[in-house]
Amino acid sequence: MARLPRRHKATAAQTGGQMSIIETTDVPGATPLHVHHREDESFWLIEGHATFEVGGTTVEAHAGDFLFAPRGVPHRYTVDAAGCRMLVITTPGGFEELVIAMSEPAAARTLPPPAAEEPDWERVAAIAHAHGCELLG
C-alpha cells in the first residue's frame, strides 16, 4: 500500500472525535473517484498544485487554496508532476483510521520511488468500505 509521507496533526482521540488533520505529501497521480459517507473532507494546499473534482465541478488548486468536499458528494484529485503537500481535514474525526489501514509507515519524509505495480484495488475498496467510504471509479 502507500508509503507516502503523512503526519497526523490531530486525531479523533485528541479532538474528542470532532476532527482529524493529516499533513500529506502526494506524488503525481490521481485518487479514484470516491465518496465519504461518514465525514466531510477539506483540503488546504501548502505546496504545489492539484486539480480537484467535487460533485462534478473541477477546480485548479494552488498553494494557499482551500477546498471542501461534503460527505455524500463524489470527489477526487489529481496531483501534477511536481507533487504537492496539503492538510487533509475531516469532520468528524476518525478518518485517520482509514489512512492507517491503507498505509505502511514511511522510512523518511521524502517521496518514495514510483510503485512498481498497481495497488490491489479490491483490497483498497474493502478497506474504504469498512471505514465508510466508497470507491466509484
PDB file of C-alpha atoms in Angstrom:
ATOM      1  CA  MET A   1       0.000   0.000   0.000  1.00  0.00           C
ATOM      2  CA  ALA A   2       1.015   3.651   0.145  1.00  0.00           C
ATOM      3  CA  ARG A   3       4.338   4.734   1.603  1.00  0.00           C
ATOM      4  CA  LEU A   4       3.784   8.456   1.167  1.00  0.00           C
ATOM      5  CA  PRO A   5       4.914  10.800   3.928  1.00  0.00           C
ATOM      6  CA  ARG A   6       1.979  11.656   6.193  1.00  0.00           C
ATOM      7  CA  ARG A   7       1.815  13.254   9.619  1.00  0.00           C
ATOM      8  CA  HIS A   8      -1.199  13.008  11.856  1.00  0.00           C
ATOM      9  CA  LYS A   9      -1.508  16.575  13.167  1.00  0.00           C
ATOM     10  CA  ALA A  10      -4.764  15.980  15.080  1.00  0.00           C
ATOM     11  CA  THR A  11      -6.603  12.711  15.623  1.00  0.00           C
ATOM     12  CA  ALA A  12     -10.127  11.884  16.730  1.00  0.00           C
ATOM     13  CA  ALA A  13      -8.682  10.835  20.100  1.00  0.00           C
ATOM     14  CA  GLN A  14      -7.034  14.247  20.533  1.00  0.00           C
ATOM     15  CA  THR A  15     -10.114  16.244  19.488  1.00  0.00           C
ATOM     16  CA  GLY A  16     -12.878  14.354  21.270  1.00  0.00           C
ATOM     17  CA  GLY A  17     -13.925  12.866  17.937  1.00  0.00           C
ATOM     18  CA  GLN A  18     -14.515  16.281  16.363  1.00  0.00           C
ATOM     19  CA  MET A  19     -11.885  16.254  13.604  1.00  0.00           C
ATOM     20  CA  SER A  20      -8.780  14.736  12.084  1.00  0.00           C
ATOM     21  CA  ILE A  21      -5.986  16.688  10.409  1.00  0.00           C
ATOM     22  CA  ILE A  22      -3.386  14.888   8.322  1.00  0.00           C
ATOM     23  CA  GLU A  23      -0.445  16.551   6.567  1.00  0.00           C
ATOM     24  CA  THR A  24       0.266  14.622   3.399  1.00  0.00           C
ATOM     25  CA  THR A  25       2.877  14.785   0.666  1.00  0.00           C
ATOM     26  CA  ASP A  26       1.489  13.339  -2.556  1.00  0.00           C
ATOM     27  CA  VAL A  27       3.257  12.097  -5.663  1.00  0.00           C
ATOM     28  CA  PRO A  28       1.922  12.802  -9.156  1.00  0.00           C
ATOM     29  CA  GLY A  29      -1.192  10.829  -9.966  1.00  0.00           C
ATOM     30  CA  ALA A  30      -4.883  10.649  -9.182  1.00  0.00           C
ATOM     31  CA  THR A  31      -7.087   9.323  -6.439  1.00  0.00           C
ATOM     32  CA  PRO A  32     -10.066   7.303  -7.634  1.00  0.00           C
ATOM     33  CA  LEU A  33     -13.464   8.962  -7.638  1.00  0.00           C
ATOM     34  CA  HIS A  34     -14.886   8.217  -4.202  1.00  0.00           C
ATOM     35  CA  VAL A  35     -17.441   9.338  -1.655  1.00  0.00           C
ATOM     36  CA  HIS A  36     -17.269   9.628   2.134  1.00  0.00           C
ATOM     37  CA  HIS A  37     -20.440   8.607   3.952  1.00  0.00           C
ATOM     38  CA  ARG A  38     -19.234   9.488   7.477  1.00  0.00           C
ATOM     39  CA  GLU A  39     -17.244  12.700   7.188  1.00  0.00           C
ATOM     40  CA  ASP A  40     -16.781  15.945   5.308  1.00  0.00           C
ATOM     41  CA  GLU A  41     -13.298  16.301   3.807  1.00  0.00           C
ATOM     42  CA  SER A  42     -11.395  19.544   3.282  1.00  0.00           C
ATOM     43  CA  PHE A  43      -8.046  20.176   1.615  1.00  0.00           C
ATOM     44  CA  TRP A  44      -5.682  23.084   2.282  1.00  0.00           C
ATOM     45  CA  LEU A  45      -2.804  23.086  -0.201  1.00  0.00           C
ATOM     46  CA  ILE A  46       0.513  24.075   1.350  1.00  0.00           C
ATOM     47  CA  GLU A  47       2.798  23.492  -1.654  1.00  0.00           C
ATOM     48  CA  GLY A  48       2.267  22.518  -5.258  1.00  0.00           C
ATOM     49  CA  HIS A  49      -0.764  22.190  -7.495  1.00  0.00           C
ATOM     50  CA  ALA A  50      -3.638  19.734  -7.805  1.00  0.00           C
ATOM     51  CA  THR A  51      -6.838  19.513  -9.802  1.00  0.00           C
ATOM     52  CA  PHE A  52      -9.898  18.660  -7.721  1.00  0.00           C
ATOM     53  CA  GLU A  53     -13.245  17.390  -8.914  1.00  0.00           C
ATOM     54  CA  VAL A  54     -16.014  17.795  -6.341  1.00  0.00           C
ATOM     55  CA  GLY A  55     -19.563  16.927  -7.303  1.00  0.00           C
ATOM     56  CA  GLY A  56     -18.790  17.321 -10.997  1.00  0.00           C
ATOM     57  CA  THR A  57     -17.122  20.742 -10.610  1.00  0.00           C
ATOM     58  CA  THR A  58     -13.411  20.942 -11.466  1.00  0.00           C
ATOM     59  CA  VAL A  59     -11.133  23.338  -9.571  1.00  0.00           C
ATOM     60  CA  GLU A  60      -7.439  24.048 -10.176  1.00  0.00           C
ATOM     61  CA  ALA A  61      -5.883  24.483  -6.725  1.00  0.00           C
ATOM     62  CA  HIS A  62      -2.531  26.028  -5.822  1.00  0.00           C
ATOM     63  CA  ALA A  63      -0.613  26.609  -2.595  1.00  0.00           C
ATOM     64  CA  GLY A  64      -2.821  28.530  -0.181  1.00  0.00           C
ATOM     65  CA  ASP A  65      -6.109  27.317  -1.676  1.00  0.00           C
ATOM     66  CA  PHE A  66      -8.783  25.564   0.392  1.00  0.00           C
ATOM     67  CA  LEU A  67     -11.368  23.123  -0.986  1.00  0.00           C
ATOM     68  CA  PHE A  68     -14.351  21.474   0.676  1.00  0.00           C
ATOM     69  CA  ALA A  69     -15.875  18.093  -0.239  1.00  0.00           C
ATOM     70  CA  PRO A  70     -19.064  17.480   1.764  1.00  0.00           C
ATOM     71  CA  ARG A  71     -19.916  13.952   2.830  1.00  0.00           C
ATOM     72  CA  GLY A  72     -22.036  12.177   0.264  1.00  0.00           C
ATOM     73  CA  VAL A  73     -20.536  14.131  -2.662  1.00  0.00           C
ATOM     74  CA  PRO A  74     -18.229  12.204  -5.041  1.00  0.00           C
ATOM     75  CA  HIS A  75     -14.771  13.725  -5.371  1.00  0.00           C
ATOM     76  CA  ARG A  76     -11.192  13.056  -6.432  1.00  0.00           C
ATOM     77  CA  TYR A  77      -7.973  14.926  -7.057  1.00  0.00           C
ATOM     78  CA  THR A  78      -5.043  14.703  -9.435  1.00  0.00           C
ATOM     79  CA  VAL A  79      -1.565  15.862  -8.407  1.00  0.00           C
ATOM     80  CA  ASP A  80       0.626  17.325 -11.151  1.00  0.00           C
ATOM     81  CA  ALA A  81       4.211  16.296 -11.970  1.00  0.00           C
ATOM     82  CA  ALA A  82       5.765  18.342  -9.151  1.00  0.00           C
ATOM     83  CA  GLY A  83       3.739  16.666  -6.395  1.00  0.00           C
ATOM     84  CA  CYS A  84       2.052  18.597  -3.605  1.00  0.00           C
ATOM     85  CA  ARG A  85       1.783  18.932   0.146  1.00  0.00           C
ATOM     86  CA  MET A  86      -1.523  19.611   1.857  1.00  0.00           C
ATOM     87  CA  LEU A  87      -3.545  19.350   5.021  1.00  0.00           C
ATOM     88  CA  VAL A  88      -6.500  16.981   4.820  1.00  0.00           C
ATOM     89  CA  ILE A  89      -9.101  17.958   7.420  1.00  0.00           C
ATOM     90  CA  THR A  90     -12.075  15.707   8.131  1.00  0.00           C
ATOM     91  CA  THR A  91     -15.067  16.282  10.374  1.00  0.00           C
ATOM     92  CA  PRO A  92     -15.955  14.427  12.425  1.00  0.00           C
ATOM     93  CA  GLY A  93     -12.683  12.742  13.282  1.00  0.00           C
ATOM     94  CA  GLY A  94     -11.691   9.146  12.656  1.00  0.00           C
ATOM     95  CA  PHE A  95     -10.597   9.305   9.014  1.00  0.00           C
ATOM     96  CA  GLU A  96      -7.028   8.693  10.156  1.00  0.00           C
ATOM     97  CA  GLU A  97      -8.040   5.081  10.857  1.00  0.00           C
ATOM     98  CA  LEU A  98      -8.681   4.545   7.135  1.00  0.00           C
ATOM     99  CA  VAL A  99      -5.344   6.173   6.277  1.00  0.00           C
ATOM    100  CA  ILE A 100      -3.520   3.950   8.765  1.00  0.00           C
ATOM    101  CA  ALA A 101      -5.265   0.823   7.435  1.00  0.00           C
ATOM    102  CA  MET A 102      -4.245   1.656   3.851  1.00  0.00           C
ATOM    103  CA  SER A 103      -0.670   2.701   4.598  1.00  0.00           C
ATOM    104  CA  GLU A 104       2.739   1.493   5.578  1.00  0.00           C
ATOM    105  CA  PRO A 105       4.998   3.708   7.681  1.00  0.00           C
ATOM    106  CA  ALA A 106       7.308   5.808   5.506  1.00  0.00           C
ATOM    107  CA  ALA A 107      11.028   5.329   6.072  1.00  0.00           C
ATOM    108  CA  ALA A 108      11.665   9.067   5.594  1.00  0.00           C
ATOM    109  CA  ARG A 109       9.815  12.323   4.910  1.00  0.00           C
ATOM    110  CA  THR A 110      10.823  12.149   1.283  1.00  0.00           C
ATOM    111  CA  LEU A 111       8.805  10.839  -1.622  1.00  0.00           C
ATOM    112  CA  PRO A 112       9.442   7.181  -2.405  1.00  0.00           C
ATOM    113  CA  PRO A 113      10.212   5.964  -5.922  1.00  0.00           C
ATOM    114  CA  PRO A 114       7.151   5.204  -8.058  1.00  0.00           C
ATOM    115  CA  ALA A 115       5.390   1.962  -7.177  1.00  0.00           C
ATOM    116  CA  ALA A 116       6.363  -0.987  -9.342  1.00  0.00           C
ATOM    117  CA  GLU A 117       2.806  -2.284  -9.508  1.00  0.00           C
ATOM    118  CA  GLU A 118      -0.791  -1.115  -9.262  1.00  0.00           C
ATOM    119  CA  PRO A 119      -2.469  -1.177  -5.847  1.00  0.00           C
ATOM    120  CA  ASP A 120      -4.701  -4.112  -5.021  1.00  0.00           C
ATOM    121  CA  TRP A 121      -7.902  -2.197  -5.804  1.00  0.00           C
ATOM    122  CA  GLU A 122     -10.125  -4.929  -4.373  1.00  0.00           C
ATOM    123  CA  ARG A 123      -8.328  -4.630  -1.028  1.00  0.00           C
ATOM    124  CA  VAL A 124      -8.399  -0.819  -1.197  1.00  0.00           C
ATOM    125  CA  ALA A 125     -12.164  -0.891  -1.847  1.00  0.00           C
ATOM    126  CA  ALA A 126     -12.734  -3.279   1.074  1.00  0.00           C
ATOM    127  CA  ILE A 127     -10.738  -1.093   3.476  1.00  0.00           C
ATOM    128  CA  ALA A 128     -12.529   2.026   2.244  1.00  0.00           C
ATOM    129  CA  HIS A 129     -15.927   0.352   2.683  1.00  0.00           C
ATOM    130  CA  ALA A 130     -15.048  -0.715   6.235  1.00  0.00           C
ATOM    131  CA  HIS A 131     -14.374   2.949   7.034  1.00  0.00           C
ATOM    132  CA  GLY A 132     -17.477   4.460   5.448  1.00  0.00           C
ATOM    133  CA  CYS A 133     -16.036   5.330   2.029  1.00  0.00           C
ATOM    134  CA  GLU A 134     -16.977   4.012  -1.376  1.00  0.00           C
ATOM    135  CA  LEU A 135     -14.811   3.879  -4.494  1.00  0.00           C
ATOM    136  CA  LEU A 136     -16.780   4.908  -7.581  1.00  0.00           C
ATOM    137  CA  GLY A 137     -14.150   4.615 -10.277  1.00  0.00           C
TER     138      GLY A 137
END
